[in-house]
Short mmCIF file of C-alpha atoms in Angstrom, two decimals:
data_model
loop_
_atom_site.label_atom_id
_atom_site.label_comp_id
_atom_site.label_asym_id
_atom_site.label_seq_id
_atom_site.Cartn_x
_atom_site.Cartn_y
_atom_site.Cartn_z
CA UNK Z 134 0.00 0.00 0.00
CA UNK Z 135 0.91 3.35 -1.26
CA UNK Z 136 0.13 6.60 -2.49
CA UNK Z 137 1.17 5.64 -6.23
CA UNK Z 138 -1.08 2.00 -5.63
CA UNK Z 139 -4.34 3.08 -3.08
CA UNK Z 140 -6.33 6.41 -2.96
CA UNK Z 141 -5.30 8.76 -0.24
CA UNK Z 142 -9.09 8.44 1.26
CA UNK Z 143 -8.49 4.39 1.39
CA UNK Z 144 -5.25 5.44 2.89
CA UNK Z 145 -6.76 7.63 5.32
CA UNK Z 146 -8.79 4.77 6.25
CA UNK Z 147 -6.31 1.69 6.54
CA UNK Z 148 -4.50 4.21 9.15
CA UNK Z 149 -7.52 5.21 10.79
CA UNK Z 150 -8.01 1.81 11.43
CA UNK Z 151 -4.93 0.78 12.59
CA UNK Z 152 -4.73 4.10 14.58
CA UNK Z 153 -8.24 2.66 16.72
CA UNK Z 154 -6.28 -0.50 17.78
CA UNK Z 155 -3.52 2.02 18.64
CA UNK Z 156 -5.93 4.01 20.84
CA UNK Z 157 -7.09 0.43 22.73
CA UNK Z 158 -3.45 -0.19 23.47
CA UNK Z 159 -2.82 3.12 24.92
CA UNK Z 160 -5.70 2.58 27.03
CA UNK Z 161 -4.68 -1.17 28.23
CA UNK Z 162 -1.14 0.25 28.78
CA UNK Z 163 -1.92 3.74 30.75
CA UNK Z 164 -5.55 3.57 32.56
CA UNK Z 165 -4.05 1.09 34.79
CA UNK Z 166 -1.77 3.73 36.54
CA UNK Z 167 -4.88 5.95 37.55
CA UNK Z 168 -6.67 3.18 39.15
CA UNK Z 169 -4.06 1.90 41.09
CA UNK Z 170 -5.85 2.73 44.36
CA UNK Z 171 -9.12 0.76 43.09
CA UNK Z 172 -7.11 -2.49 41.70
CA UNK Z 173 -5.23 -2.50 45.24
CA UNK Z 174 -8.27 -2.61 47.22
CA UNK Z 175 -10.14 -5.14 45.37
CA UNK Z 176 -7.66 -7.80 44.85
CA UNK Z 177 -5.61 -7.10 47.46
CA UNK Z 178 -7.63 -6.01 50.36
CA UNK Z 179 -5.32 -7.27 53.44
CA UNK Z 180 -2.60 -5.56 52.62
CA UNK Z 181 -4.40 -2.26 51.33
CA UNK Z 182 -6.10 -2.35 54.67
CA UNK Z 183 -2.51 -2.95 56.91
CA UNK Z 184 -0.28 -0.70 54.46
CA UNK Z 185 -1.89 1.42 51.28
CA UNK Z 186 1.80 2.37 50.07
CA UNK Z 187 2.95 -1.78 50.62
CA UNK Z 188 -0.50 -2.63 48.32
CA UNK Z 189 0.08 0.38 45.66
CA UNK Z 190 3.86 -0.84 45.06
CA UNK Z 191 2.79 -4.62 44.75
CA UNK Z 192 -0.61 -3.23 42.05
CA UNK Z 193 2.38 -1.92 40.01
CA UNK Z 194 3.88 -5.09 39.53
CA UNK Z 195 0.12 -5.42 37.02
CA UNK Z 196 1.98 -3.00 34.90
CA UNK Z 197 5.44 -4.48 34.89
CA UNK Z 198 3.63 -7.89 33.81
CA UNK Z 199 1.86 -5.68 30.83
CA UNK Z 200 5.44 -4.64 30.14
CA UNK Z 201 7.44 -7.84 30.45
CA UNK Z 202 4.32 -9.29 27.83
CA UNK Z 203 5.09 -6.41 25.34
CA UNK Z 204 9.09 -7.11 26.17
CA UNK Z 205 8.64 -11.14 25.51
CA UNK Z 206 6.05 -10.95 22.42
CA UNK Z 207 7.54 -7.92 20.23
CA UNK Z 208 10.82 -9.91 18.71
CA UNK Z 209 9.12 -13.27 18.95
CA UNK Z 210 6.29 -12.66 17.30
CA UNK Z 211 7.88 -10.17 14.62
CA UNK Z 212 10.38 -12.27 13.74
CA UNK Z 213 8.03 -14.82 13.27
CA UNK Z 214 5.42 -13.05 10.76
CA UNK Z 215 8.19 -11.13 8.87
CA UNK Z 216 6.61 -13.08 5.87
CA UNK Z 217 3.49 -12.89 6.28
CA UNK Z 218 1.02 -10.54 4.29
CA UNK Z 219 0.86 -7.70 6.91
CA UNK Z 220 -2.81 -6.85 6.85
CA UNK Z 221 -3.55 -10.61 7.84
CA UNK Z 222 -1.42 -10.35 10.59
CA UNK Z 223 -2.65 -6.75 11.89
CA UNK Z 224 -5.83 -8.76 12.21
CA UNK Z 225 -4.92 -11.67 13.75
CA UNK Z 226 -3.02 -9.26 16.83
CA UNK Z 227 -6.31 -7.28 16.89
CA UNK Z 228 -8.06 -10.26 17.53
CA UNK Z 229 -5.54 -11.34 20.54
CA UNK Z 230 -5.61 -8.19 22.41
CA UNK Z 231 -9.27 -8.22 22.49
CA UNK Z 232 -8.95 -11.54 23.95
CA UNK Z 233 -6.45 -11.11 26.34
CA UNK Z 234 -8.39 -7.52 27.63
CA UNK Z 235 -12.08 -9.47 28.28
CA UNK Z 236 -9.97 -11.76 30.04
CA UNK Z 237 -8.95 -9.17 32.37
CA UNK Z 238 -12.21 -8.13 33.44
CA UNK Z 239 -13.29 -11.19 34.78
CA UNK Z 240 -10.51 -13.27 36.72
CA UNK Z 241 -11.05 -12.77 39.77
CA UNK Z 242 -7.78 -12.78 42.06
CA UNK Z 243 -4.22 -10.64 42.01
CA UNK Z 244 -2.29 -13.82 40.24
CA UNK Z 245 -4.73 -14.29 37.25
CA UNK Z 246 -5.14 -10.57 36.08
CA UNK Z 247 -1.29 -10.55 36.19
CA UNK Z 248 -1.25 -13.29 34.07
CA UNK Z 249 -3.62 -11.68 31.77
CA UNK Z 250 -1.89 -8.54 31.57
CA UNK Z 251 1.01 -10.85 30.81
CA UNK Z 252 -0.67 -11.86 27.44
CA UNK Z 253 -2.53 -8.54 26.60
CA UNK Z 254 1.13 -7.25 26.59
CA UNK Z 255 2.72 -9.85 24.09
CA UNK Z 256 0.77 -8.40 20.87
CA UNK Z 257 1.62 -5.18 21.55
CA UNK Z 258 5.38 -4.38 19.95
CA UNK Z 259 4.12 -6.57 16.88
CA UNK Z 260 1.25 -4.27 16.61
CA UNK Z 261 3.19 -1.14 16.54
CA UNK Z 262 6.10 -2.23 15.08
CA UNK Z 263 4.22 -3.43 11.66
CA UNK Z 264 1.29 -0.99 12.14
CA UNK Z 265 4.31 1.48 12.04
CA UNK Z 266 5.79 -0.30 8.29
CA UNK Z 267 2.65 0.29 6.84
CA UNK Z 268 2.27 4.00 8.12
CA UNK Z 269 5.60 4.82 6.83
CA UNK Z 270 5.26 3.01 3.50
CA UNK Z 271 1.97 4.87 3.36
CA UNK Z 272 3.52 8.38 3.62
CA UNK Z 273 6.81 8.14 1.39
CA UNK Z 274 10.82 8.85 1.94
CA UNK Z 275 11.17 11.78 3.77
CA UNK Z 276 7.84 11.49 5.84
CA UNK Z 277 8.71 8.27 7.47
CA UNK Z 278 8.67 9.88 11.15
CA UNK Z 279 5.25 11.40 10.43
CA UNK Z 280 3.75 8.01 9.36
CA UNK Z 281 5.31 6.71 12.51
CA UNK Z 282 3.80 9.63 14.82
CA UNK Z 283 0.19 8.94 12.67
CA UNK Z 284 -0.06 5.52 14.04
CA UNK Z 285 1.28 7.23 17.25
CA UNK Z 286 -1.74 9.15 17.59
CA UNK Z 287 -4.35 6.54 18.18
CA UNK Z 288 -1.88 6.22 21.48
CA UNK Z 289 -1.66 9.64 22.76
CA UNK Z 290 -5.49 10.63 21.76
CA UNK Z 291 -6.35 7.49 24.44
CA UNK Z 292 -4.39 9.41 27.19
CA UNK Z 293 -6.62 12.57 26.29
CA UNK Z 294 -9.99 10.67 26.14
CA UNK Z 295 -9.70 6.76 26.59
CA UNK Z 296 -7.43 7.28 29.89
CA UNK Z 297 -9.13 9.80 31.47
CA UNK Z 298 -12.32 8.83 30.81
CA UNK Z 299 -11.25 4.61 31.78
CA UNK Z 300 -10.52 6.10 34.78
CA UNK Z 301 -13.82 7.86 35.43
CA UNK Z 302 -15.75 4.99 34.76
CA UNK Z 303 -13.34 2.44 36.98
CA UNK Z 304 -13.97 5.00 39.61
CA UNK Z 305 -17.57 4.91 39.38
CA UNK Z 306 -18.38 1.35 38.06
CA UNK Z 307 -15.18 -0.39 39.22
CA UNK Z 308 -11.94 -0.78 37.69
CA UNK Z 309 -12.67 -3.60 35.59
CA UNK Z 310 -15.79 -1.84 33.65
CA UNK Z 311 -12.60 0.45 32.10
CA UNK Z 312 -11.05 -2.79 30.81
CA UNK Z 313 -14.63 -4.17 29.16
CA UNK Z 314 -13.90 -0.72 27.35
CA UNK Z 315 -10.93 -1.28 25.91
CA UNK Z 316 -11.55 -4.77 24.70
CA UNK Z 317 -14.69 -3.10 22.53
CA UNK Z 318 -12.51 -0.77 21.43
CA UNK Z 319 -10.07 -4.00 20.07
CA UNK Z 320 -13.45 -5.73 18.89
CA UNK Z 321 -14.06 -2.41 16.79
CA UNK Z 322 -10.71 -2.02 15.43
CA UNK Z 323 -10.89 -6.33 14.70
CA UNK Z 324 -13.59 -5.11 12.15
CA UNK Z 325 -12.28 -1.71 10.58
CA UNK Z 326 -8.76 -3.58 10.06
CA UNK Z 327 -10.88 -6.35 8.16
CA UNK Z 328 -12.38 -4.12 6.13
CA UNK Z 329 -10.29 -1.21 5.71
CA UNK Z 330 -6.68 -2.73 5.45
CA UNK Z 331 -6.06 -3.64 2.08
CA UNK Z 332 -3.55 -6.35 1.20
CA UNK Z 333 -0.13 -5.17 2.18
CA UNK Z 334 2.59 -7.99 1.39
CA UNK Z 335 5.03 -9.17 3.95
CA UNK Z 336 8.49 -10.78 3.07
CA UNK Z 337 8.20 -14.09 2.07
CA UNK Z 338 11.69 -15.07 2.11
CA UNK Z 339 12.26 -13.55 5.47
CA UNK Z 340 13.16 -16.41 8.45
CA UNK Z 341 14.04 -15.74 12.19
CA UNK Z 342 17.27 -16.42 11.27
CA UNK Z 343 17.53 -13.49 9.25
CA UNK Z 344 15.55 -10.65 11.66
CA UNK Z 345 17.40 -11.80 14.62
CA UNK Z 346 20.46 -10.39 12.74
CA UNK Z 347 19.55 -7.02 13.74
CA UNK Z 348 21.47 -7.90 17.29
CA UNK Z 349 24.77 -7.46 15.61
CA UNK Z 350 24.04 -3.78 15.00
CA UNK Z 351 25.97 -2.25 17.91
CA UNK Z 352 23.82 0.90 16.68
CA UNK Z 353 20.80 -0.76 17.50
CA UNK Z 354 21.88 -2.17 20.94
CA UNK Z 355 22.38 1.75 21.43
CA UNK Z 356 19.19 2.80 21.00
CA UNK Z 357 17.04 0.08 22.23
CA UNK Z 358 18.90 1.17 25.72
CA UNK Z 359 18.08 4.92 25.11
CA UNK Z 360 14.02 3.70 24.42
CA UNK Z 361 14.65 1.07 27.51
CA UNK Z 362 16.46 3.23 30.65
CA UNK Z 363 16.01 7.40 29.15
CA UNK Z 364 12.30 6.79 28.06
CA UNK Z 365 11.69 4.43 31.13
CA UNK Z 366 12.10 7.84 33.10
CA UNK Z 367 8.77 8.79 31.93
CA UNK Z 368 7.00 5.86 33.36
CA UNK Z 369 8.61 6.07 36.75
CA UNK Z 370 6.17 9.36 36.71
CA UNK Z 371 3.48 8.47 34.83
CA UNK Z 372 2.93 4.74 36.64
CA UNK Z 373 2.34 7.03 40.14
CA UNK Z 374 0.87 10.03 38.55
CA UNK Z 375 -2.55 9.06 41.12
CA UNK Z 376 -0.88 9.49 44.54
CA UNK Z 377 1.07 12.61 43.43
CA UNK Z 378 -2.43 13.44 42.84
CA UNK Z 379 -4.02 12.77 46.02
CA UNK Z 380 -1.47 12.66 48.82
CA UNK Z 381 1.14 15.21 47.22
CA UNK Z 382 -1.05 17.83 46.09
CA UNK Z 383 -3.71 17.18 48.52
CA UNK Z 384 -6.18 17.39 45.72
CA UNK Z 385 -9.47 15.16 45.71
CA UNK Z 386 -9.42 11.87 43.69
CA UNK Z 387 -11.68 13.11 40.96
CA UNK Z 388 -9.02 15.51 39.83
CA UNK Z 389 -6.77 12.36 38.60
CA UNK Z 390 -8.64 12.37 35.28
CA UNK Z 391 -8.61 16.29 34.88
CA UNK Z 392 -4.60 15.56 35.41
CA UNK Z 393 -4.83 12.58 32.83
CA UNK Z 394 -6.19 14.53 29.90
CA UNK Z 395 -3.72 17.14 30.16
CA UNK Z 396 -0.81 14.64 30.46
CA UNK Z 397 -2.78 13.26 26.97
CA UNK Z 398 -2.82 16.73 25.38
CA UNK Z 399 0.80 16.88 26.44
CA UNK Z 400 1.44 13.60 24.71
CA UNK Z 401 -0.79 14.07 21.76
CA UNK Z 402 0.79 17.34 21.11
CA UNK Z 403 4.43 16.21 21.42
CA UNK Z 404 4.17 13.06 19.25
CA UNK Z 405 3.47 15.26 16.83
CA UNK Z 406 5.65 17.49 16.54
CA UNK Z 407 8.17 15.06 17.65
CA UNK Z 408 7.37 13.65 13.73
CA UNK Z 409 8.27 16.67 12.01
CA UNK Z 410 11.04 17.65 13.95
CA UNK Z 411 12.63 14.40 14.16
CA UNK Z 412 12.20 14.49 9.85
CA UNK Z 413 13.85 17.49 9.68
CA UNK Z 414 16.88 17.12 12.81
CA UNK Z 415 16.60 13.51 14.37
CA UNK Z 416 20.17 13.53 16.35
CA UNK Z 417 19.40 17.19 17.55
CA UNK Z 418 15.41 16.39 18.67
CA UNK Z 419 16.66 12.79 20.11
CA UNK Z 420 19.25 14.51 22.56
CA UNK Z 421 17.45 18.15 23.37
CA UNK Z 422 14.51 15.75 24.13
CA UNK Z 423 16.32 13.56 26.76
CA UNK Z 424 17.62 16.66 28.18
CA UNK Z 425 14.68 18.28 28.82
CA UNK Z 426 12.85 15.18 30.62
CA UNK Z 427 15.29 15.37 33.01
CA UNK Z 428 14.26 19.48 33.54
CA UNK Z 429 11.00 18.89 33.88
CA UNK Z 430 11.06 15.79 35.92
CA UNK Z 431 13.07 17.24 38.68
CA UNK Z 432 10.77 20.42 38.06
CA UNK Z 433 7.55 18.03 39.03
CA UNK Z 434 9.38 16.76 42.23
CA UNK Z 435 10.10 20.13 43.92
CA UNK Z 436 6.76 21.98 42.75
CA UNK Z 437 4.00 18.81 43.06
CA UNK Z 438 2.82 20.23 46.30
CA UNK Z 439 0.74 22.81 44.26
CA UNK Z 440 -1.79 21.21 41.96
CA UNK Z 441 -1.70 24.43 39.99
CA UNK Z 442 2.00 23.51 38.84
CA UNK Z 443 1.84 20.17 38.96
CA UNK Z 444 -0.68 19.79 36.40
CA UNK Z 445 0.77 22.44 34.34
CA UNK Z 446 4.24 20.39 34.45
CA UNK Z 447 2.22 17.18 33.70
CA UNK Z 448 1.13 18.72 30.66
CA UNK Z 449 4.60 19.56 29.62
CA UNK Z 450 5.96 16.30 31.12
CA UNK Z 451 3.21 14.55 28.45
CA UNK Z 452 4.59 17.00 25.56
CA UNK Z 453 8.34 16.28 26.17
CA UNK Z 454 8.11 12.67 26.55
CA UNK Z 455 6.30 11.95 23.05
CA UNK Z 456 8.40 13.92 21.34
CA UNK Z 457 11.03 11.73 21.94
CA UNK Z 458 8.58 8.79 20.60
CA UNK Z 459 8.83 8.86 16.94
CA UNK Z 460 11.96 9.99 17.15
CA UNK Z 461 13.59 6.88 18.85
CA UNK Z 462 11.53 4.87 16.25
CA UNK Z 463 12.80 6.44 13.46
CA UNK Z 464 16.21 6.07 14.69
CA UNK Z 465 15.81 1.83 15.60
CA UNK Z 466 14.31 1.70 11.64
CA UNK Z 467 17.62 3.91 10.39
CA UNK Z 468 20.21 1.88 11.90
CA UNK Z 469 18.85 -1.73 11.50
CA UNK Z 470 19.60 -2.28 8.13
CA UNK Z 471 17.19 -4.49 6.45
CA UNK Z 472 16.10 -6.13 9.93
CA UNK Z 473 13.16 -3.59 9.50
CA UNK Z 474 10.17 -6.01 11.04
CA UNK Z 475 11.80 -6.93 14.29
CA UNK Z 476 13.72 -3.64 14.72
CA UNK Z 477 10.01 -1.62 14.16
CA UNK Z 478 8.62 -4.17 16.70
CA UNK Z 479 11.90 -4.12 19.61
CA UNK Z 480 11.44 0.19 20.22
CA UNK Z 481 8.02 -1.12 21.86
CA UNK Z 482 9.96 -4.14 23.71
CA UNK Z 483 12.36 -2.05 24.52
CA UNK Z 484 9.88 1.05 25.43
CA UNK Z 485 8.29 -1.30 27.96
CA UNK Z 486 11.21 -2.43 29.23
CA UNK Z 487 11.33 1.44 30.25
CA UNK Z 488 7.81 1.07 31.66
CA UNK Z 489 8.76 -1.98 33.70
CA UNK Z 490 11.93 -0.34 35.18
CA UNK Z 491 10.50 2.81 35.59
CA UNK Z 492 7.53 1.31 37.49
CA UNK Z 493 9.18 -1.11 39.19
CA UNK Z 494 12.41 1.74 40.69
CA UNK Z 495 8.61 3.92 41.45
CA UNK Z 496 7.43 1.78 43.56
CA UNK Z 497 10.86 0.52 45.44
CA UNK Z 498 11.72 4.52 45.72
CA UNK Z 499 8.00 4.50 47.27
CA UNK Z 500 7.90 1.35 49.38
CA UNK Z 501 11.68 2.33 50.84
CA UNK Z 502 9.34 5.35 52.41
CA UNK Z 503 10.89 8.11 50.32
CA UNK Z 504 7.60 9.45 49.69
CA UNK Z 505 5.59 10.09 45.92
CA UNK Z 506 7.48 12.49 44.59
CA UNK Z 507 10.41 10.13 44.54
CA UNK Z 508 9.11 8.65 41.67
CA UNK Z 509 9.96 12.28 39.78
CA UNK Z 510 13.33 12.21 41.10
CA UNK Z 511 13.81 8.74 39.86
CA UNK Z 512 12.69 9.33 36.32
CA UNK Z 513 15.13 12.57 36.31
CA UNK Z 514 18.01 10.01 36.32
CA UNK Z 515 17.07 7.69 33.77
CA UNK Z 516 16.62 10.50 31.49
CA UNK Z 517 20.49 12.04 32.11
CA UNK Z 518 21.44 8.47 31.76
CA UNK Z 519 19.78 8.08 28.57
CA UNK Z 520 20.74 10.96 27.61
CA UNK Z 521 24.46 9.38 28.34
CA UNK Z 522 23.53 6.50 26.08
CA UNK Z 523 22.69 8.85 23.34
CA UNK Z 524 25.86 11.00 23.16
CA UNK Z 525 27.95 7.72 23.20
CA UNK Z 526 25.91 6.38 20.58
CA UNK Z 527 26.03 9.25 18.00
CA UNK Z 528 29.98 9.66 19.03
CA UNK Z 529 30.50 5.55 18.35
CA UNK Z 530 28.73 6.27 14.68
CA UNK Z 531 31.18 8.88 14.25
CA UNK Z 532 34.29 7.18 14.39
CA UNK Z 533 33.20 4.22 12.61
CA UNK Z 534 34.45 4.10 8.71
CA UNK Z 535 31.90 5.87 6.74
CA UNK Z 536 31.01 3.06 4.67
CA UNK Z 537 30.61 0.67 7.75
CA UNK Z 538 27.78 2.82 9.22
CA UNK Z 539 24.36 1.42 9.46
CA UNK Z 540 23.02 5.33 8.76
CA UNK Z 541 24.84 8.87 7.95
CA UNK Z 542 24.91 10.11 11.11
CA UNK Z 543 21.73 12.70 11.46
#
């Protein structure tokens, strides 16, 4: 599918489509964090009722599993459909993360909806990473980081509306009524993929073998740790962004979702702009980015007290984050050669691997009785040391031979 080969309305539409299951993930992945308090109390009531901060830490481990899934699934299951005709398997991931999501909202103890978060997770890098091959092959050389931030949008639109909203309803109806909302939002983008997707080949050729060469790229090593530990900085925030809420700021629980959409406006904003400006200046908009995550993170921990500034540094915590999202995608895709599958699919493993650290070093900052704005701090550091990663990545490109490079250095 092209512009020379497919109208740019059926275009329009095969994105659209892909950009709803986009929207479902990004509500699986993020309404979680808001309702934190609610999954605590209901499957683990003891330990909510003897020590809230000891059952909040333990509820994040639900998004660590999501991550680990994403972390497991993305290069296992890209490698693995490399040759298949992409629009069949768009459909067949659709169809498993609506699966995996009704599952959720009906196992009943701690252990099983970890183990279903588990699964819901495992589609996820496959989904992106080929939904993201199509989106760039849709918009032509030149555009590739604004296909990339298109299919990015269904993602940062569900932290304005699917998020926020999630969250409302798991407040009033119970946490799990948020996650019989996303898996209708899978169903629905099941059936606009089906019908809206045209036939997009794969590469039949293409084995394992071959897409598991893209871990002899030093290049690529590189940036899957700048996606995994800088970017992982965000989630240390985001994955406690309820109890800065309601025990920093002192603010009532019904402001989490006012918080939420902002952080979403944030994000939708800075995805796309992160597109352009990563098609015009990647190297400059990959390291300015970094840089100023670790600003505004530190910001967040010294001024949360005040919900005034705190949501007005969410907002630009959401915008400075995404940026950085097509723009670390773009890179992975420049430097992997012709490994293009499994490298489109490993920024999401290696994303998540960010949301599972960055959880995870939340909740052990939190548990150790540092208090919720250590969380902030935490994330500050994994963006200078991504930040690091960066710098020594760009200066190992330079003094390789110039025709040994995987990419001109940008």
């Amino acid at each position: 599918m092209n512009p020379s080969t497919e109208s740019r309305g059926a275009a329009k539409w095969a994105l659209l489509s892909l950009a709803i299951g986009s929207f479902g993930i990004g509500m699986t992945e993020f309404v979680v964090m808001g309702l934190l308090p609610e999954i605590a109390d209901e499957l683990l009531p003891t330990l909510w009722a003897s020590s809230p901060e000891d059952a909040l830490s333990q509820a994040g481990w639900l998004i660590s599993l999501y991550a680990l899934g994403v972390v497991v699934g993305a290069p296992t299951i890209a490698g693995f459909v490399a040759r298949f005709p992409r629009h069949r398997v768009m459909i067949g991931l659709a169809l498993a993360l609506t699966l995996f999501n009704a599952l959720t909202v009906f196992l009943p103890t701690f252990e099983l909806v970890g183990a279903s978060r588990f699964l819901a997770g495992l589609p996820h890098g496959a989904y992106f990473g080929i939904g993201a091959l199509v989106a760039a092959d849709v918009m032509g050389p030149g555009n590739r980081a604004k296909g990339v931030a298109f299919i990015l949008t269904g993602l940062t639109v569900a932290n304005v509306v699917g998020v926020p909203v999630g969250t409302f309803l798991g407040q009033l109806w119970g946490w799990r009524a948020a996650f019989a909302v996303v898996a209708l939002v899978f169903a629905l983008a099941t059936l606009c993929i089906i019908f809206f997707v045209p036939e997009h080949p794969g590469s039949p050729g293409r084995t394992m073998r071959e897409e598991l060469g893209v871990f002899r790229i030093p290049q690529v090593w590189f940036t899957l740790g700048i996606g995994a530990i800088g970017f992982g900085g965000f989630f240390a925030v985001y994955s406690y962004i309820a109890p800065l809420v309601t025990e920093v700021s002192g603010s009532p629980e019904w402001a989490v979702p006012i918080v939420l959409v902002l952080m979403g406006v944030g994000m939708t904003a800075g995805n796309l702009v992160g597109g352009h400006l990563a098609d015009i200046d990647l190297r400059r908009t990959l390291l300015f980015g970094l840089a100023a995550m670790a600003v505004v993170f530190a910001l967040l921990a010294v001024l949360a007290a005040w919900i005034v500034t705190l949501a007005l540094l969410v907002l630009v915590v959401g915008f400075v984050s995404s940026v950085l999202s097509p723009t670390i995608q773009t890179r992975l895709m420049d430097v992997a050669g012709d490994n293009q599958s499994i490298a489109a699919a490993m920024n999401h493993s290696a994303l998540n691997i960010g949301n599972s650290l960055g959880a995870f070093l939340g909740g052990v900052v939190i548990a150790a009785g540092w208090g919720f704005t250590a969380p902030s701090w935490t994330g500050a550091a994994l963006a200078v040391a991504g930040l690091g990663i960066a710098l020594l990545s760009y200066r190992s490109q330079a003094r390789m031979p110039v025709g040994a490079r995987a990419v001109e250095a940008v």
